[in-house]
Amino acid sequence: MDKQEEQHVKKFIQEFKEFAMRGNVVDLAVGVIIGGAFGKITTSLVQNIITPVLSAITGKINLGDLALKIPGAFGGADIVIAYGAFLQNVLDFVITAFVIFLMIKLMNKLRQKKEEPPAEPVVPAPSREEELLTEIRDLLRETNGK
């Protein structure tokens, strides 16, 4: 490799480092990783808690098992339309979106509290004694100043 090629490679590596270490890319990577883990938690919530509760309420109906079988043409294999799996995925999505909404709302509340400037201290109104003393002081200044 000659000097010019070596400089191009070093420049390319430097540009890649700057790109990879840019804040947005790192934030995106963290978001994707946390999103994947959060997706697993939400899927577990739906499959292991919400779906069994819905099954108990609706009489042991499992959404994932709902399907429509259509006999195949000319004696072929039956066609299965698994609409229950679709409904289950829609339910997963709605619950995931709702939980994310709640988390973002909570984070925004925490951020607002953190960003609010401290309230200015309330200066109490002067007492009647302080007002009288101020008037006396002002009168003495006037009479002594003349």
PDB file of C-alpha atoms in Angstrom:
ATOM      1  CA  MET A   1       0.000   0.000   0.000  1.00  0.00           C
ATOM      2  CA  ASP A   2       1.461   3.350  -0.952  1.00  0.00           C
ATOM      3  CA  LYS A   3       1.314   6.528   1.160  1.00  0.00           C
ATOM      4  CA  GLN A   4      -1.717   7.966  -0.638  1.00  0.00           C
ATOM      5  CA  GLU A   5      -3.816   4.795  -0.154  1.00  0.00           C
ATOM      6  CA  GLU A   6      -2.745   4.638   3.475  1.00  0.00           C
ATOM      7  CA  GLN A   7      -3.884   8.242   4.010  1.00  0.00           C
ATOM      8  CA  HIS A   8      -7.261   7.447   2.387  1.00  0.00           C
ATOM      9  CA  VAL A   9      -7.745   4.467   4.690  1.00  0.00           C
ATOM     10  CA  LYS A  10      -6.819   6.519   7.781  1.00  0.00           C
ATOM     11  CA  LYS A  11      -9.181   9.294   6.704  1.00  0.00           C
ATOM     12  CA  PHE A  12     -11.980   6.762   6.107  1.00  0.00           C
ATOM     13  CA  ILE A  13     -11.429   5.210   9.547  1.00  0.00           C
ATOM     14  CA  GLN A  14     -11.399   8.655  11.171  1.00  0.00           C
ATOM     15  CA  GLU A  15     -14.665   9.631   9.440  1.00  0.00           C
ATOM     16  CA  PHE A  16     -16.254   6.352  10.522  1.00  0.00           C
ATOM     17  CA  LYS A  17     -15.191   6.923  14.151  1.00  0.00           C
ATOM     18  CA  GLU A  18     -16.687  10.421  14.090  1.00  0.00           C
ATOM     19  CA  PHE A  19     -19.919   9.049  12.635  1.00  0.00           C
ATOM     20  CA  ALA A  20     -20.157   6.114  15.053  1.00  0.00           C
ATOM     21  CA  MET A  21     -19.442   8.230  18.108  1.00  0.00           C
ATOM     22  CA  ARG A  22     -21.865  10.980  17.180  1.00  0.00           C
ATOM     23  CA  GLY A  23     -24.493  11.339  19.907  1.00  0.00           C
ATOM     24  CA  ASN A  24     -27.481  10.496  17.706  1.00  0.00           C
ATOM     25  CA  VAL A  25     -26.031   7.179  16.563  1.00  0.00           C
ATOM     26  CA  VAL A  26     -25.185   6.082  20.092  1.00  0.00           C
ATOM     27  CA  ASP A  27     -28.628   7.192  21.325  1.00  0.00           C
ATOM     28  CA  LEU A  28     -30.258   5.253  18.507  1.00  0.00           C
ATOM     29  CA  ALA A  29     -28.278   2.122  19.346  1.00  0.00           C
ATOM     30  CA  VAL A  30     -29.245   2.369  23.008  1.00  0.00           C
ATOM     31  CA  GLY A  31     -32.875   2.937  22.003  1.00  0.00           C
ATOM     32  CA  VAL A  32     -32.903  -0.136  19.764  1.00  0.00           C
ATOM     33  CA  ILE A  33     -31.395  -2.342  22.471  1.00  0.00           C
ATOM     34  CA  ILE A  34     -33.747  -1.076  25.180  1.00  0.00           C
ATOM     35  CA  GLY A  35     -36.667  -1.291  22.742  1.00  0.00           C
ATOM     36  CA  GLY A  36     -35.902  -4.953  22.065  1.00  0.00           C
ATOM     37  CA  ALA A  37     -35.763  -5.748  25.764  1.00  0.00           C
ATOM     38  CA  PHE A  38     -38.902  -3.708  26.406  1.00  0.00           C
ATOM     39  CA  GLY A  39     -40.655  -5.603  23.601  1.00  0.00           C
ATOM     40  CA  LYS A  40     -39.879  -8.892  25.328  1.00  0.00           C
ATOM     41  CA  ILE A  41     -41.261  -7.590  28.616  1.00  0.00           C
ATOM     42  CA  THR A  42     -44.437  -6.335  26.945  1.00  0.00           C
ATOM     43  CA  THR A  43     -44.888  -9.580  25.002  1.00  0.00           C
ATOM     44  CA  SER A  44     -44.543 -11.513  28.251  1.00  0.00           C
ATOM     45  CA  LEU A  45     -47.071  -9.199  29.903  1.00  0.00           C
ATOM     46  CA  VAL A  46     -49.573  -9.835  27.126  1.00  0.00           C
ATOM     47  CA  GLN A  47     -48.991 -13.590  26.767  1.00  0.00           C
ATOM     48  CA  ASN A  48     -48.578 -14.513  30.423  1.00  0.00           C
ATOM     49  CA  ILE A  49     -50.875 -12.080  32.227  1.00  0.00           C
ATOM     50  CA  ILE A  50     -53.376 -10.253  30.011  1.00  0.00           C
ATOM     51  CA  THR A  51     -54.274 -13.082  27.612  1.00  0.00           C
ATOM     52  CA  PRO A  52     -54.977 -15.608  30.404  1.00  0.00           C
ATOM     53  CA  VAL A  53     -57.148 -13.021  32.181  1.00  0.00           C
ATOM     54  CA  LEU A  54     -59.046 -12.331  28.939  1.00  0.00           C
ATOM     55  CA  SER A  55     -59.408 -16.077  28.396  1.00  0.00           C
ATOM     56  CA  ALA A  56     -60.871 -16.485  31.885  1.00  0.00           C
ATOM     57  CA  ILE A  57     -63.310 -13.621  31.269  1.00  0.00           C
ATOM     58  CA  THR A  58     -64.368 -14.804  27.808  1.00  0.00           C
ATOM     59  CA  GLY A  59     -64.663 -18.477  28.717  1.00  0.00           C
ATOM     60  CA  LYS A  60     -61.204 -19.897  28.014  1.00  0.00           C
ATOM     61  CA  ILE A  61     -60.955 -18.521  24.484  1.00  0.00           C
ATOM     62  CA  ASN A  62     -57.365 -18.167  23.355  1.00  0.00           C
ATOM     63  CA  LEU A  63     -57.065 -15.525  20.628  1.00  0.00           C
ATOM     64  CA  GLY A  64     -53.980 -17.158  19.132  1.00  0.00           C
ATOM     65  CA  ASP A  65     -55.899 -20.385  18.432  1.00  0.00           C
ATOM     66  CA  LEU A  66     -58.741 -18.774  16.495  1.00  0.00           C
ATOM     67  CA  ALA A  67     -58.603 -19.738  12.826  1.00  0.00           C
ATOM     68  CA  LEU A  68     -60.793 -20.277   9.814  1.00  0.00           C
ATOM     69  CA  LYS A  69     -60.261 -23.445   7.755  1.00  0.00           C
ATOM     70  CA  ILE A  70     -61.212 -23.451   4.114  1.00  0.00           C
ATOM     71  CA  PRO A  71     -61.158 -26.748   2.267  1.00  0.00           C
ATOM     72  CA  GLY A  72     -58.505 -26.839  -0.426  1.00  0.00           C
ATOM     73  CA  ALA A  73     -59.527 -26.847  -4.068  1.00  0.00           C
ATOM     74  CA  PHE A  74     -59.541 -30.198  -5.865  1.00  0.00           C
ATOM     75  CA  GLY A  75     -58.892 -32.160  -2.677  1.00  0.00           C
ATOM     76  CA  GLY A  76     -55.743 -30.213  -1.773  1.00  0.00           C
ATOM     77  CA  ALA A  77     -54.621 -29.233   1.687  1.00  0.00           C
ATOM     78  CA  ASP A  78     -56.921 -27.050   3.756  1.00  0.00           C
ATOM     79  CA  ILE A  79     -56.202 -23.331   3.800  1.00  0.00           C
ATOM     80  CA  VAL A  80     -55.934 -21.929   7.331  1.00  0.00           C
ATOM     81  CA  ILE A  81     -56.589 -18.262   7.959  1.00  0.00           C
ATOM     82  CA  ALA A  82     -55.128 -17.647  11.408  1.00  0.00           C
ATOM     83  CA  TYR A  83     -57.022 -14.482  12.256  1.00  0.00           C
ATOM     84  CA  GLY A  84     -56.553 -15.178  15.967  1.00  0.00           C
ATOM     85  CA  ALA A  85     -52.783 -14.784  15.652  1.00  0.00           C
ATOM     86  CA  PHE A  86     -53.406 -11.489  13.861  1.00  0.00           C
ATOM     87  CA  LEU A  87     -55.749 -10.317  16.627  1.00  0.00           C
ATOM     88  CA  GLN A  88     -53.147 -11.351  19.218  1.00  0.00           C
ATOM     89  CA  ASN A  89     -50.475  -9.295  17.413  1.00  0.00           C
ATOM     90  CA  VAL A  90     -52.825  -6.294  17.236  1.00  0.00           C
ATOM     91  CA  LEU A  91     -53.475  -6.634  20.973  1.00  0.00           C
ATOM     92  CA  ASP A  92     -49.719  -6.866  21.614  1.00  0.00           C
ATOM     93  CA  PHE A  93     -49.192  -3.693  19.593  1.00  0.00           C
ATOM     94  CA  VAL A  94     -51.950  -1.742  21.337  1.00  0.00           C
ATOM     95  CA  ILE A  95     -50.685  -2.712  24.782  1.00  0.00           C
ATOM     96  CA  THR A  96     -47.072  -1.948  23.828  1.00  0.00           C
ATOM     97  CA  ALA A  97     -48.055   1.454  22.415  1.00  0.00           C
ATOM     98  CA  PHE A  98     -50.088   2.239  25.536  1.00  0.00           C
ATOM     99  CA  VAL A  99     -47.278   1.286  27.911  1.00  0.00           C
ATOM    100  CA  ILE A 100     -44.763   3.311  25.877  1.00  0.00           C
ATOM    101  CA  PHE A 101     -47.182   6.256  25.952  1.00  0.00           C
ATOM    102  CA  LEU A 102     -47.416   6.019  29.744  1.00  0.00           C
ATOM    103  CA  MET A 103     -43.646   5.810  30.111  1.00  0.00           C
ATOM    104  CA  ILE A 104     -43.046   8.826  27.854  1.00  0.00           C
ATOM    105  CA  LYS A 105     -45.707  10.780  29.720  1.00  0.00           C
ATOM    106  CA  LEU A 106     -43.996   9.927  33.028  1.00  0.00           C
ATOM    107  CA  MET A 107     -40.574  10.877  31.659  1.00  0.00           C
ATOM    108  CA  ASN A 108     -41.922  14.212  30.398  1.00  0.00           C
ATOM    109  CA  LYS A 109     -43.387  14.962  33.834  1.00  0.00           C
ATOM    110  CA  LEU A 110     -40.059  14.172  35.483  1.00  0.00           C
ATOM    111  CA  ARG A 111     -38.211  16.302  32.925  1.00  0.00           C
ATOM    112  CA  GLN A 112     -40.589  19.245  33.491  1.00  0.00           C
ATOM    113  CA  LYS A 113     -40.057  19.091  37.232  1.00  0.00           C
ATOM    114  CA  LYS A 114     -36.310  18.942  36.717  1.00  0.00           C
ATOM    115  CA  GLU A 115     -36.256  21.835  34.223  1.00  0.00           C
ATOM    116  CA  GLU A 116     -38.586  24.154  36.130  1.00  0.00           C
ATOM    117  CA  PRO A 117     -36.667  27.137  37.478  1.00  0.00           C
ATOM    118  CA  PRO A 118     -36.795  27.506  41.224  1.00  0.00           C
ATOM    119  CA  ALA A 119     -39.635  29.673  42.404  1.00  0.00           C
ATOM    120  CA  GLU A 120     -38.603  33.153  43.430  1.00  0.00           C
ATOM    121  CA  PRO A 121     -38.730  33.620  47.172  1.00  0.00           C
ATOM    122  CA  VAL A 122     -41.814  35.407  48.375  1.00  0.00           C
ATOM    123  CA  VAL A 123     -40.935  38.598  50.196  1.00  0.00           C
ATOM    124  CA  PRO A 124     -43.386  39.084  53.038  1.00  0.00           C
ATOM    125  CA  ALA A 125     -45.178  42.412  53.210  1.00  0.00           C
ATOM    126  CA  PRO A 126     -43.707  44.747  55.813  1.00  0.00           C
ATOM    127  CA  SER A 127     -45.441  44.736  59.158  1.00  0.00           C
ATOM    128  CA  ARG A 128     -47.225  47.804  60.479  1.00  0.00           C
ATOM    129  CA  GLU A 129     -44.263  48.539  62.767  1.00  0.00           C
ATOM    130  CA  GLU A 130     -41.833  48.423  59.835  1.00  0.00           C
ATOM    131  CA  GLU A 131     -44.015  50.790  57.836  1.00  0.00           C
ATOM    132  CA  LEU A 132     -44.140  53.274  60.732  1.00  0.00           C
ATOM    133  CA  LEU A 133     -40.383  53.068  61.248  1.00  0.00           C
ATOM    134  CA  THR A 134     -39.824  53.667  57.535  1.00  0.00           C
ATOM    135  CA  GLU A 135     -42.081  56.749  57.653  1.00  0.00           C
ATOM    136  CA  ILE A 136     -40.252  58.083  60.709  1.00  0.00           C
ATOM    137  CA  ARG A 137     -36.882  57.543  59.017  1.00  0.00           C
ATOM    138  CA  ASP A 138     -38.061  59.346  55.877  1.00  0.00           C
ATOM    139  CA  LEU A 139     -39.413  62.295  57.941  1.00  0.00           C
ATOM    140  CA  LEU A 140     -36.120  62.582  59.848  1.00  0.00           C
ATOM    141  CA  ARG A 141     -34.192  62.652  56.563  1.00  0.00           C
ATOM    142  CA  GLU A 142     -36.427  65.412  55.264  1.00  0.00           C
ATOM    143  CA  THR A 143     -36.104  67.569  58.372  1.00  0.00           C
ATOM    144  CA  ASN A 144     -32.361  67.038  58.728  1.00  0.00           C
ATOM    145  CA  GLY A 145     -31.732  67.519  55.030  1.00  0.00           C
ATOM    146  CA  LYS A 146     -33.327  71.016  54.980  1.00  0.00           C
TER     147      LYS A 146
END
